[in-house]
Short mmCIF file of C-alpha atoms in Angstrom, two decimals:
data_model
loop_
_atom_site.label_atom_id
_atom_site.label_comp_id
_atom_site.label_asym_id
_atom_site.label_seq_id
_atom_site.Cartn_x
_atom_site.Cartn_y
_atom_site.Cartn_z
CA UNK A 202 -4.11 -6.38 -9.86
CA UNK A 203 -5.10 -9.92 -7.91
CA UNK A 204 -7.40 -10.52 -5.54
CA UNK A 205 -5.29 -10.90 -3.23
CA UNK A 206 -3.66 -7.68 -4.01
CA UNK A 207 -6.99 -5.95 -3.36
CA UNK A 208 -7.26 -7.94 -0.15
CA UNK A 209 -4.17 -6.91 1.27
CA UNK A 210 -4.21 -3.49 -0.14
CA UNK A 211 -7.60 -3.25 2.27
CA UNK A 212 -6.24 -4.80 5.27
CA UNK A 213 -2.43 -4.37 5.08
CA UNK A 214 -1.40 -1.81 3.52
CA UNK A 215 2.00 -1.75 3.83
CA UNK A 216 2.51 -5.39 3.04
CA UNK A 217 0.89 -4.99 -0.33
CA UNK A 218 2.72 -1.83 -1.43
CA UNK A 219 6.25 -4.05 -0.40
CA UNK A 220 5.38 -7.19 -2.80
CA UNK A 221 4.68 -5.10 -5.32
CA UNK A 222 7.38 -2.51 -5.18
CA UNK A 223 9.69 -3.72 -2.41
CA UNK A 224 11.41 -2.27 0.12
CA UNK A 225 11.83 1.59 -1.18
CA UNK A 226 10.15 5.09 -0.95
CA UNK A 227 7.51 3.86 -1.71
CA UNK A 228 7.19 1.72 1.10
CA UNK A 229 8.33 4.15 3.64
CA UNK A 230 5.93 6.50 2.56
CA UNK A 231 2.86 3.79 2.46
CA UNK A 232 3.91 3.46 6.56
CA UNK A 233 3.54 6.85 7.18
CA UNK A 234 0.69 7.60 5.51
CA UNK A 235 -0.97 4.23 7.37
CA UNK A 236 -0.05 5.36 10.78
CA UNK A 237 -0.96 8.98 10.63
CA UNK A 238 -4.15 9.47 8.92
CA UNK A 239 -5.22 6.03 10.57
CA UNK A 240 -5.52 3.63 7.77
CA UNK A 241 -7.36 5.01 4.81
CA UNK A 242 -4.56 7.32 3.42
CA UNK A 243 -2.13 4.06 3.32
CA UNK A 244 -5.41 2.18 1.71
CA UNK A 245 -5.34 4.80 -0.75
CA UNK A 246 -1.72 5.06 -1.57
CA UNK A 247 -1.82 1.53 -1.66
CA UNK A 248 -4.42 1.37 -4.56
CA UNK A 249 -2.18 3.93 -6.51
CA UNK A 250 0.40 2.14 -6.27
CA UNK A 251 -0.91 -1.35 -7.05
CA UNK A 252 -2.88 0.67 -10.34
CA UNK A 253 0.63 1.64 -11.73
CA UNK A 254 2.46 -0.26 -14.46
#
């Protein structure tokens, strides 16, 4: 995990989740969870995500 990753992964949620996995379920879920619980659950998804191998 970059910098940038982290960056984006604070900030942009979605964006970060799509460069690393692409466009997918994971993605679509990332959205969801960024618009309705206002940010932080799409942060945190985000970080799972990024964590994985």
């Amino acid at each position: 995990m970059s910098i940038l990753d982290i960056i984006l992964a604070i900030f942009i949620p979605p964006l970060a989740v799509f460069l690393k996995k692409g466009a997918g379920k994971d993605l679509l879920i990332n959205i969801l969870l960024w618009v309705f619980l206002l940010g932080i659950g799409g942060v945190i998804h985000a970080f799972l995500v990024l964590s994985k191998k």
